[in-house]
Each structure stands twice: as C-alpha cells, then as structure tokens.
Short mmCIF file of C-alpha atoms and ligand atoms in Angstrom, two decimals:
data_model
loop_
_atom_site.label_atom_id
_atom_site.label_comp_id
_atom_site.label_asym_id
_atom_site.label_seq_id
_atom_site.Cartn_x
_atom_site.Cartn_y
_atom_site.Cartn_z
CA MET A 23 -26.69 -15.99 -6.88
CA ARG A 24 -26.20 -13.24 -9.41
CA THR A 25 -24.40 -9.91 -9.14
CA GLN A 26 -22.86 -7.40 -11.51
CA VAL A 27 -19.34 -7.44 -10.07
CA ALA A 28 -17.95 -10.34 -8.02
CA ILE A 29 -15.13 -9.00 -5.85
CA ILE A 30 -12.54 -11.45 -4.49
CA GLY A 31 -10.90 -10.08 -1.32
CA GLY A 32 -12.23 -7.87 1.47
CA GLY A 33 -9.12 -5.75 2.02
CA PRO A 34 -9.09 -2.03 1.27
CA SER A 35 -9.12 -2.52 -2.54
CA GLY A 36 -12.16 -4.80 -2.62
CA LEU A 37 -14.14 -2.84 -0.05
CA LEU A 38 -13.45 0.53 -1.66
CA LEU A 39 -14.52 -0.74 -5.08
CA SER A 40 -17.67 -2.31 -3.65
CA GLN A 41 -18.63 0.88 -1.81
CA LEU A 42 -17.96 3.16 -4.80
CA LEU A 43 -20.02 0.92 -7.11
CA HIS A 44 -22.85 0.76 -4.57
CA ARG A 45 -23.11 4.56 -4.57
CA LYS A 46 -23.74 4.40 -8.33
CA GLY A 47 -26.30 1.61 -8.06
CA ILE A 48 -23.97 -1.15 -9.28
CA ASP A 49 -24.33 -4.38 -7.33
CA SER A 50 -21.38 -6.43 -6.04
CA ILE A 51 -20.62 -9.31 -3.69
CA VAL A 52 -17.33 -9.41 -1.75
CA LEU A 53 -15.76 -12.80 -0.90
CA GLU A 54 -13.20 -12.72 1.93
CA ARG A 55 -11.13 -15.73 3.03
CA LYS A 56 -10.61 -14.56 6.62
CA THR A 57 -12.86 -13.11 9.32
CA LYS A 58 -13.49 -9.39 9.65
CA ASP A 59 -11.55 -9.30 12.94
CA TYR A 60 -8.58 -10.91 11.26
CA VAL A 61 -8.58 -8.36 8.43
CA LEU A 62 -8.89 -5.49 10.92
CA GLY A 63 -6.08 -6.90 13.04
CA ARG A 64 -3.48 -6.39 10.32
CA ILE A 65 -1.29 -3.34 10.88
CA ARG A 66 -0.24 -1.74 7.61
CA ALA A 67 1.02 1.66 6.51
CA GLY A 68 -0.76 4.91 7.19
CA ILE A 69 0.10 7.55 4.60
CA LEU A 70 -2.64 8.52 2.16
CA GLU A 71 -2.20 10.52 -1.03
CA THR A 72 -4.83 13.17 -1.73
CA GLY A 73 -6.10 10.99 -4.62
CA PHE A 74 -6.94 8.30 -2.07
CA VAL A 75 -8.61 10.85 0.21
CA ASP A 76 -10.75 12.04 -2.72
CA LEU A 77 -11.85 8.46 -3.44
CA MET A 78 -12.84 7.98 0.21
CA ARG A 79 -14.94 11.17 -0.10
CA GLU A 80 -16.54 9.91 -3.31
CA ALA A 81 -17.29 6.64 -1.53
CA GLY A 82 -19.01 8.63 1.26
CA VAL A 83 -16.70 7.27 3.96
CA ALA A 84 -14.54 10.30 4.77
CA ASN A 85 -16.16 11.69 7.93
CA ARG A 86 -13.96 10.00 10.55
CA MET A 87 -10.88 10.35 8.35
CA ASP A 88 -11.50 14.10 7.92
CA ALA A 89 -11.95 14.52 11.67
CA GLU A 90 -9.01 12.42 12.86
CA CYS A 91 -6.34 12.52 10.14
CA ILE A 92 -3.15 14.55 10.39
CA ILE A 93 -2.02 16.58 7.37
CA HIS A 94 1.70 16.34 6.61
CA ASP A 95 3.21 19.12 4.52
CA GLY A 96 6.70 17.64 4.46
CA THR A 97 9.11 14.99 5.66
CA VAL A 98 12.59 14.77 7.18
CA ILE A 99 15.39 12.86 5.46
CA SER A 100 18.61 11.96 7.19
CA TYR A 101 21.70 10.10 5.99
CA GLY A 102 24.75 9.90 8.23
CA ASP A 103 25.48 13.52 9.16
CA THR A 104 23.22 14.93 6.43
CA LEU A 105 19.83 16.12 7.68
CA PHE A 106 17.21 18.11 5.76
CA GLY A 107 13.51 18.53 5.18
CA VAL A 108 11.48 18.18 1.98
CA ASP A 109 8.62 20.67 1.97
CA PHE A 110 5.79 19.08 -0.03
CA LYS A 111 3.53 22.11 0.28
CA ASP A 112 6.12 24.54 -1.01
CA LEU A 113 7.32 22.23 -3.79
CA THR A 114 3.99 20.82 -5.01
CA GLY A 115 1.20 22.78 -3.30
CA SER A 116 -0.02 19.42 -1.98
CA HIS A 117 0.38 17.19 1.09
CA VAL A 118 -0.23 13.69 2.37
CA VAL A 119 -2.55 12.56 5.13
CA VAL A 120 -1.71 10.31 8.09
CA TYR A 121 -4.59 7.90 8.72
CA GLY A 122 -3.99 4.19 9.30
CA GLN A 123 -4.95 1.59 6.71
CA THR A 124 -6.66 -0.31 9.52
CA GLU A 125 -8.93 2.70 10.10
CA VAL A 126 -9.61 3.03 6.37
CA THR A 127 -10.65 -0.63 6.29
CA ARG A 128 -12.80 -0.27 9.41
CA ASP A 129 -14.64 2.76 7.92
CA LEU A 130 -15.24 0.85 4.68
CA TYR A 131 -16.63 -2.20 6.52
CA GLU A 132 -18.95 0.04 8.54
CA ALA A 133 -20.23 1.74 5.39
CA ARG A 134 -20.77 -1.56 3.55
CA GLU A 135 -22.62 -3.03 6.51
CA ALA A 136 -24.77 0.10 6.98
CA ALA A 137 -25.78 -0.13 3.31
CA GLY A 138 -26.59 -3.84 3.61
CA GLY A 139 -23.66 -4.72 1.33
CA LYS A 140 -23.02 -8.41 0.70
CA ILE A 141 -19.73 -9.62 2.19
CA VAL A 142 -19.17 -13.35 2.64
CA PHE A 143 -16.43 -14.19 5.16
CA GLU A 144 -14.37 -17.35 5.58
CA THR A 145 -14.80 -18.41 1.97
CA GLU A 146 -12.68 -21.34 0.84
CA ALA A 147 -11.67 -22.70 -2.55
CA VAL A 148 -12.67 -19.56 -4.44
CA THR A 149 -12.41 -20.36 -8.16
CA ILE A 150 -12.97 -18.01 -11.08
CA HIS A 151 -14.51 -19.69 -14.14
CA ASP A 152 -14.77 -18.56 -17.77
CA ALA A 153 -13.14 -15.19 -17.13
CA ASP A 154 -12.29 -15.01 -20.83
CA SER A 155 -15.95 -15.41 -21.85
CA ASP A 156 -18.95 -13.04 -21.70
CA ALA A 157 -20.42 -14.98 -18.77
CA PRO A 158 -17.92 -15.54 -15.97
CA HIS A 159 -18.88 -17.17 -12.69
CA VAL A 160 -17.21 -17.74 -9.33
CA THR A 161 -17.58 -20.77 -7.08
CA TYR A 162 -16.57 -21.01 -3.42
CA MET A 163 -17.18 -23.07 -0.30
CA VAL A 164 -18.46 -21.95 3.10
CA ASP A 165 -18.84 -24.51 5.89
CA GLY A 166 -18.46 -27.36 3.41
CA THR A 167 -21.24 -26.12 1.07
CA GLU A 168 -20.49 -24.96 -2.47
CA HIS A 169 -21.94 -21.69 -3.75
CA ARG A 170 -21.97 -20.08 -7.17
CA ILE A 171 -22.09 -16.44 -8.25
CA ASP A 172 -22.84 -15.51 -11.85
CA CYS A 173 -21.59 -12.06 -12.75
CA ASP A 174 -20.63 -9.60 -15.50
CA PHE A 175 -17.13 -8.97 -14.17
CA VAL A 176 -14.70 -10.28 -11.54
CA ALA A 177 -12.44 -7.91 -9.59
CA GLY A 178 -9.39 -9.74 -8.21
CA CYS A 179 -8.65 -7.76 -5.04
CA ASP A 180 -7.26 -10.74 -3.11
CA GLY A 181 -3.75 -9.55 -2.35
CA PHE A 182 -0.41 -11.05 -3.23
CA HIS A 183 -1.33 -14.60 -2.12
CA GLY A 184 -4.77 -14.69 -3.73
CA VAL A 185 -6.17 -16.85 -6.53
CA SER A 186 -7.09 -14.17 -9.06
CA ARG A 187 -3.64 -13.60 -10.48
CA GLN A 188 -3.07 -17.37 -10.79
CA THR A 189 -6.27 -17.60 -12.86
CA ILE A 190 -4.56 -15.77 -15.73
CA PRO A 191 -2.77 -18.39 -17.86
CA LEU A 192 1.02 -18.39 -17.76
CA THR A 193 1.04 -17.98 -21.54
CA VAL A 194 -0.57 -14.55 -21.06
CA ARG A 195 0.94 -13.48 -17.73
CA ARG A 196 4.36 -11.88 -17.32
CA GLU A 197 5.79 -11.23 -13.85
CA TYR A 198 8.56 -8.82 -12.86
CA GLU A 199 10.13 -9.16 -9.44
CA LYS A 200 12.94 -7.83 -7.30
CA LEU A 201 13.64 -9.16 -3.83
CA TYR A 202 15.67 -7.10 -1.36
CA PRO A 203 18.15 -8.77 1.00
CA PHE A 204 16.49 -7.38 4.16
CA GLY A 205 13.18 -6.79 5.90
CA TRP A 206 11.56 -4.13 8.09
CA LEU A 207 10.92 -4.79 11.76
CA GLY A 208 8.02 -2.54 12.81
CA ILE A 209 6.55 -1.71 16.19
CA LEU A 210 3.50 0.21 17.29
CA SER A 211 3.67 1.92 20.68
CA GLN A 212 1.38 4.15 22.71
CA THR A 213 3.91 6.96 22.88
CA PRO A 214 3.95 10.46 21.36
CA PRO A 215 5.74 10.59 17.96
CA VAL A 216 9.34 11.79 18.19
CA HIS A 217 8.67 14.52 15.60
CA HIS A 218 5.60 16.02 13.92
CA GLU A 219 6.85 14.85 10.50
CA LEU A 220 8.08 11.41 9.40
CA ILE A 221 11.84 10.83 9.56
CA TYR A 222 13.39 8.59 6.89
CA SER A 223 16.88 7.82 8.11
CA GLY A 224 19.80 6.03 6.43
CA SER A 225 22.66 5.17 8.78
CA ASP A 226 25.74 2.96 8.77
CA ARG A 227 23.73 0.48 10.87
CA GLY A 228 20.89 0.38 8.34
CA PHE A 229 17.65 2.22 7.64
CA ALA A 230 15.11 3.47 10.20
CA LEU A 231 11.73 5.20 9.89
CA CYS A 232 9.86 7.22 12.51
CA SER A 233 6.16 7.36 11.69
CA MET A 234 2.91 7.75 13.59
CA ARG A 235 -0.83 7.14 13.70
CA ASN A 236 -1.88 9.95 16.07
CA GLU A 237 -0.48 12.16 18.84
CA ASN A 238 -0.16 9.22 21.21
CA LEU A 239 0.45 6.33 18.83
CA SER A 240 3.79 5.93 17.10
CA ARG A 241 4.96 3.53 14.41
CA TYR A 242 8.70 2.89 14.08
CA TYR A 243 10.65 0.62 11.75
CA ILE A 244 14.24 -0.59 11.46
CA GLN A 245 15.82 -2.48 8.57
CA CYS A 246 16.59 -6.01 9.78
CA SER A 247 17.98 -9.27 8.54
CA LEU A 248 15.64 -11.62 6.65
CA SER A 249 16.49 -14.35 9.12
CA ASP A 250 15.35 -12.26 12.15
CA THR A 251 12.05 -13.02 13.88
CA PRO A 252 10.08 -10.56 16.04
CA GLU A 253 10.90 -12.76 19.06
CA ASP A 254 14.60 -12.04 18.48
CA TRP A 255 13.95 -8.40 19.28
CA THR A 256 13.01 -7.33 22.79
CA ASP A 257 11.45 -3.88 23.03
CA ALA A 258 14.61 -2.61 24.74
CA ALA A 259 16.81 -3.92 21.90
CA PHE A 260 14.51 -2.29 19.33
CA TRP A 261 14.60 1.14 20.99
CA THR A 262 18.40 1.00 21.43
CA GLU A 263 18.88 0.13 17.77
CA LEU A 264 16.39 2.77 16.57
CA LYS A 265 18.19 5.49 18.58
CA ARG A 266 21.49 4.55 16.99
CA ARG A 267 20.05 4.94 13.50
CA ILE A 268 18.34 8.34 13.78
CA PRO A 269 19.91 11.80 14.24
CA GLU A 270 21.03 12.50 17.81
CA GLU A 271 18.62 15.43 18.29
CA TYR A 272 15.71 13.04 17.76
CA ALA A 273 17.25 10.05 19.58
CA ASP A 274 17.66 12.27 22.67
CA ARG A 275 13.97 13.11 22.84
CA LEU A 276 12.51 9.77 21.70
CA VAL A 277 9.85 8.57 24.15
CA THR A 278 9.90 4.79 24.43
CA GLY A 279 7.32 2.38 25.83
CA PRO A 280 6.06 -1.17 25.48
CA SER A 281 5.27 -2.31 21.94
CA ILE A 282 1.62 -3.20 21.27
CA GLU A 283 2.47 -4.83 17.94
CA LYS A 284 5.72 -6.10 16.50
CA SER A 285 6.17 -7.70 13.09
CA ILE A 286 8.67 -8.23 10.28
CA ALA A 287 7.94 -7.80 6.58
CA PRO A 288 10.38 -8.72 3.80
CA LEU A 289 10.84 -6.09 1.08
CA ARG A 290 9.78 -6.89 -2.46
CA SER A 291 9.05 -5.14 -5.77
CA PHE A 292 6.61 -7.07 -7.98
CA VAL A 293 4.39 -6.35 -10.98
CA THR A 294 2.26 -8.70 -13.06
CA GLU A 295 1.16 -7.81 -16.58
CA PRO A 296 -1.47 -7.54 -17.95
CA MET A 297 -3.82 -6.54 -15.12
CA ARG A 298 -6.86 -7.64 -17.13
CA TRP A 299 -7.74 -10.98 -18.67
CA GLY A 300 -11.16 -11.04 -20.35
CA ARG A 301 -13.63 -10.06 -17.64
CA LEU A 302 -11.17 -10.44 -14.76
CA PHE A 303 -9.42 -7.33 -13.45
CA LEU A 304 -6.56 -7.42 -10.93
CA CYS A 305 -6.35 -4.61 -8.38
CA GLY A 306 -3.93 -3.68 -5.58
CA ASP A 307 -1.57 -6.22 -4.04
CA ALA A 308 -2.98 -8.96 -6.31
CA ALA A 309 -1.17 -7.23 -9.18
CA HIS A 310 1.77 -5.41 -7.64
CA ILE A 311 3.89 -5.00 -4.52
CA VAL A 312 6.23 -2.15 -3.60
CA PRO A 313 8.78 -1.99 -0.80
CA PRO A 314 7.27 0.25 1.92
CA THR A 315 9.84 3.05 1.57
CA GLY A 316 7.62 5.90 0.35
CA ALA A 317 4.32 4.35 1.48
CA LYS A 318 2.96 3.55 -1.97
CA GLY A 319 1.27 0.14 -1.25
CA LEU A 320 -2.21 1.32 -0.40
CA ASN A 321 -1.96 4.32 -2.71
CA THR A 322 -1.23 2.23 -5.80
CA ALA A 323 -4.23 0.05 -4.89
CA ALA A 324 -6.34 3.21 -4.82
CA SER A 325 -5.30 4.31 -8.31
CA ASP A 326 -6.26 0.86 -9.68
CA ILE A 327 -9.67 1.18 -8.04
CA HIS A 328 -10.06 4.66 -9.51
CA TYR A 329 -9.43 3.39 -13.06
CA LEU A 330 -11.57 0.27 -12.69
CA TYR A 331 -14.46 2.08 -11.01
CA ASN A 332 -14.55 4.74 -13.72
CA GLY A 333 -14.26 2.10 -16.44
CA LEU A 334 -17.20 0.15 -14.97
CA LEU A 335 -19.28 3.33 -14.65
CA GLN A 336 -18.62 4.15 -18.29
CA TYR A 337 -19.64 0.60 -19.21
CA TYR A 338 -22.86 0.49 -17.19
CA ALA A 339 -23.95 4.11 -17.67
CA GLU A 340 -22.97 4.63 -21.31
CA GLY A 341 -22.48 1.13 -22.70
CA ASP A 342 -18.92 2.17 -23.57
CA SER A 343 -16.14 -0.34 -22.83
CA GLU A 344 -13.25 2.07 -23.53
CA GLY A 345 -12.44 2.52 -19.83
CA ILE A 346 -12.32 -1.19 -19.01
CA ASP A 347 -10.50 -1.96 -22.24
CA ARG A 348 -7.75 0.49 -21.29
CA TYR A 349 -7.73 -0.43 -17.58
CA SER A 350 -4.54 -2.48 -17.61
CA GLU A 351 -2.61 0.04 -19.68
CA LYS A 352 -3.69 3.04 -17.57
CA ALA A 353 -3.12 1.32 -14.23
CA LEU A 354 0.29 -0.06 -15.19
CA THR A 355 1.57 3.27 -16.50
CA ARG A 356 1.06 4.78 -13.08
CA ILE A 357 2.11 1.65 -11.16
CA TRP A 358 5.54 1.50 -12.79
CA LYS A 359 6.26 5.08 -11.72
CA ALA A 360 5.37 4.20 -8.12
CA GLU A 361 7.53 1.07 -8.43
CA ARG A 362 10.43 3.24 -9.61
CA PHE A 363 10.02 5.71 -6.74
CA SER A 364 9.77 2.99 -4.06
CA TRP A 365 12.78 1.16 -5.48
CA ALA A 366 14.86 4.36 -5.76
CA THR A 367 14.01 5.50 -2.22
CA THR A 368 14.82 2.04 -0.87
CA ASN A 369 18.18 2.10 -2.67
CA LEU A 370 18.91 5.61 -1.44
CA LEU A 371 18.59 4.92 2.28
CA HIS A 372 19.21 1.20 3.01
CA ARG A 373 22.40 -0.70 3.66
CA PHE A 374 22.88 -3.60 1.24
CA PRO A 375 25.11 -6.54 2.23
CA ASP A 376 27.19 -6.29 -0.95
CA GLN A 377 27.70 -2.50 -0.91
CA ASN A 378 31.35 -1.46 -1.22
CA ALA A 379 33.05 1.87 -0.44
CA PHE A 380 32.28 3.11 -3.97
CA ASP A 381 28.57 2.30 -3.62
CA LEU A 382 28.42 4.20 -0.34
CA LYS A 383 30.04 7.29 -1.91
CA ILE A 384 27.40 7.17 -4.69
CA GLN A 385 24.63 6.87 -2.10
CA GLN A 386 26.00 9.92 -0.23
CA ALA A 387 26.26 11.86 -3.52
CA ASP A 388 22.62 11.02 -4.32
CA VAL A 389 21.54 12.26 -0.88
CA ASP A 390 23.66 15.43 -1.21
CA PHE A 391 22.11 16.18 -4.59
CA LEU A 392 18.63 15.78 -3.14
CA ARG A 393 19.50 18.06 -0.22
CA GLU A 394 20.98 20.82 -2.40
CA ASN A 395 18.78 20.74 -5.48
CA ARG A 396 15.27 22.16 -5.50
CA GLU A 397 14.33 20.38 -8.73
CA ALA A 398 15.45 17.04 -7.29
CA GLN A 399 13.39 17.72 -4.17
CA SER A 400 10.45 18.68 -6.33
CA VAL A 401 10.68 15.33 -8.15
CA PHE A 402 10.81 13.52 -4.80
CA ALA A 403 7.88 15.54 -3.43
CA GLN A 404 5.70 15.02 -6.55
CA ASN A 405 6.19 11.28 -6.26
CA TYR A 406 5.63 11.25 -2.50
CA VAL A 407 2.37 13.21 -2.53
CA GLY A 408 1.22 11.08 -5.47
CA LEU A 409 1.33 11.43 -9.23
CA PRO A 410 -1.94 12.45 -10.91
CA TYR A 411 -4.43 9.71 -11.89
N1 APR B 30 -10.42 -15.75 -1.46
C1 APR B 30 -10.98 -14.71 -0.79
N2 APR B 30 -10.24 -13.74 -0.20
C2 APR B 30 -8.91 -13.82 -0.32
C3 APR B 30 -8.26 -14.88 -1.00
C4 APR B 30 -9.09 -15.87 -1.59
N3 APR B 30 -8.55 -16.89 -2.26
N4 APR B 30 -6.93 -14.69 -0.94
C5 APR B 30 -6.75 -13.57 -0.23
N5 APR B 30 -7.92 -13.03 0.15
C6 APR B 30 -8.16 -11.81 0.94
C7 APR B 30 -7.16 -11.61 2.07
O1 APR B 30 -7.54 -12.32 3.26
C8 APR B 30 -7.21 -10.10 2.26
O2 APR B 30 -8.14 -9.71 3.24
O3 APR B 30 -7.96 -10.69 0.10
C9 APR B 30 -7.65 -9.56 0.91
C10 APR B 30 -6.55 -8.77 0.23
O4 APR B 30 -6.28 -7.62 0.99
P1 APR B 30 -4.84 -6.91 1.02
O5 APR B 30 -3.78 -7.93 1.06
O6 APR B 30 -4.89 -5.87 2.08
O7 APR B 30 -4.72 -6.22 -0.44
P2 APR B 30 -5.44 -4.94 -1.03
O8 APR B 30 -6.88 -4.85 -0.63
O9 APR B 30 -5.09 -4.91 -2.48
O10 APR B 30 -4.76 -3.74 -0.27
C11 APR B 30 -3.62 -3.06 -0.75
O11 APR B 30 -1.80 -1.86 0.21
O12 APR B 30 -0.49 -1.05 1.93
C12 APR B 30 -0.65 -2.06 1.04
O13 APR B 30 -0.16 -4.36 1.32
C13 APR B 30 -0.88 -3.30 1.78
O14 APR B 30 -2.90 -4.39 2.24
C14 APR B 30 -2.38 -3.42 1.58
C15 APR B 30 -2.47 -3.10 0.16
C1 PHB B 31 3.77 3.74 8.38
O1 PHB B 31 3.37 4.70 9.06
O2 PHB B 31 3.46 2.58 8.68
C2 PHB B 31 4.62 4.02 7.19
C3 PHB B 31 4.85 5.33 6.82
C4 PHB B 31 5.67 5.61 5.74
C5 PHB B 31 6.24 4.56 5.04
C6 PHB B 31 5.99 3.25 5.39
C7 PHB B 31 5.18 2.97 6.49
O3 PHB B 31 7.06 4.85 3.99
#
C-alpha cells in the first residue's frame, strides 16, 4: 500500500490530522492498536481551548460540538478559606468550551468513516522504517499477516506508550520528566454539576476538582495516593471525601449518585525533544504529558496538529519545507509554556507529602496574590484559555 502520510494511533491527534489532511486532498492511513469501541470507552478530560474548536471547524466536524458544548467564561478557585473566581471573558475576551474528549473522538471517527477514510484497527507490531531517509515505510501485522505502507511522512500520534517516540535513536532523543507523588481518582456520575463553572479546590486533605460534561453528567476528581486502586474507594467514600475538600457552600448542595466510571491516573510532566526525526513527526501524548490540572493534555495535542498540518500543506501545496522543518521548534515553544502552567497549577493546589509549614505559607501567599492581583489573574486566564498558536 502507498499513502502520503502514515499516521500511527487513532486517538484524537491521529484522527484530527487525518481528517484535516483529507479536506485538503492529502491521503493518509491511520493504524490503531485497539478497537474503536476501546478507544471510545476511554474517559478523558473535557475542556477545549478556542484554538482546538477552530481546528474542529476547519476539519468540518464541529456541528455536534457547536450544538451541545457549554461555554465557560470563568472558573472558581478555592484554597482553605480563600474562595474567588477568575473571569476569563473579562480578563482575556476569550473562553473555553466544555465538550468531552470522548465526544470529540466519536465525531472524528464518524467523519473519517463517512469520507471513506482508511483506519486499520487492532494492528500489532507496528514498526517505522527508514524515517531518516526520503522513503520511509511502516510495517504492521493484522491477524498474523504482515502489511507494508510506503509513505512520504509518518505522524507518530500513538500516545505515551506508543512506538513512534522509541523509533528516534537515544543519541538524538532527550527526555525531561517529573513525576508527582500522587494521582487523581476520577468519577463520572449522572448528576447535575454542583456549580455552572469548574471548581479547582486545594484543601488540607488534598486537591479536588468539580467538573462536568453536560447538565446531567458530572465529572469529579480527588487527589489520592499512588498506591490506591479504584476498588479501594466506594462511591460513598468518594462523595464524603470530595465534600470535605470543597467549600461548604458547594458541599451542602452537591448532588451525589452512583458512579458510572471510576479510575485513577498518576500525575506526570514529560517532554521529549526533538519532536521530529527525519520524516517522522511526534504529536500529542507521544511527545509530551502534562498533569491534568489546567486541562492542557488534549489542547497541547491540538497545537501540534495545527503546526504539522500547516507544515504539510505548505509542503504539498507550495513545495516549501519551511513549516515541517520548523515543526519541532514551533511545537515545543508552545508545549513548554503549557508544561509550565500545568506544573505551576498543580503545585499551587495539591498537598505534597514532604510539604512543611513554610511550604504551606508560600502556597497560601501564592493563592492570595492570585486572588488580589488582576495581572496575576490575567496571566492565569491567558494560559487557561490557551496561548496563541
Ligand atoms: N500502534 C498503533 N496504535 C497505537 C500504538 C501502536 N504501537 N500504541 C498506541 N496506539 C494508539 C492507542 O491505542 C491510542 O488509541 O494510539 C492512540 C493514542 O491516543 P491518545 O493516547 O489518546 O493520544 P493522543 O491522540 O495524542 O491524544 C492526546 O490528550 O487529554 C490528553 O491524554 C489525553 O488522550 C489524550 C491526549
Ligand atoms: C475534566 O472535566 O475531566 C477535567 C476538567 C479540567 C481539568 C481536568 C479534567 O483541569
């Protein structure tokens, strides 16, 4: 088989790239290790920057999102007895959109299928060959048979555990990582959200987040120990702990119900450099991970896709390789700022096992400064709604 762009990974990064390229007449094949149902069963974050929304529009997949999304003009931050709002609209003129990553992925699959896009599921042993030459190819197995795709470029959109990043030799690759000594326990429940905005809450028992998907579907998280498992937490124990970690006025009106999903994710910051090796380009979780505080995971994937898509267009339409040559540099410049914001917001609101009384006073001072200072809030809001591409 031959295609212009072989895309490894059928998560949001790979599907969005494939759909955008298709609209410009550039052919791609997506290879996905799991089944479609498996990919759509993963519950991930649900806050989209306007840059992401614009890309969905450009990809022609925004109809359901535009009809069902909820616009958020601000967020609530709480820390101990300190409680305040950050007004994105007032501070930046912009907003974010609540629309689940699962729905984004579903819309992209529907669009790819409607257009007859090539997606191969349950691929095994995907291997990228000759990425540093002018003629790369990809081999993979399905049902015990080997297949080969010859291509111009390979997009590594295969997440943190994929093969693309590992294809770049260790002599070229540099990895930066920070692990946090806790995880997030998240639940989804068919209950109305406790508040119309998100609540990010630091408390002496640890961090909590009140989020949502729609008016009858809520997503809540609590900071938990890395040794915890979802089975350790009954729904009742989760709700009791959440109520203890959020301001009383919200705890009093929290509507609880059975969880329809419960999972734990460890927190990690990770970046690999460079994001390009020859004709292989890394995108999304394959290249970088952020802790979820600030909801930058999917949004950083989107900015990578924006840079790569535009670079490929420039290459195919104008024969100019400037965009793809500068891909890694452009993507990383923005990624590191999102890494900084996610790290800083995690530090601001979580309890760390080794924090002493001094550290806690500094944390409170940081929160107080953010509450009192319009410029500080403006910096927070600019990062939250998304820095320009
Ligand atoms: N071959 C083929 N597919 C693979 C391979 C492989 N060797 N390894 C992984 N995959 C697939 C995974 O099964 C997954 O469906 O690649 C896909 C990667 O998808 P994601 O992990 O969702 O990563 P990405 O598309 O970059 O999405 C960005 O933003 O909110 C964050 O982490 C969140 O998923 C989210 C991400
Ligand atoms: C979510 O709704 O899942 C969510 C929202 C905001 C975050 C992280 C996760 O910062």
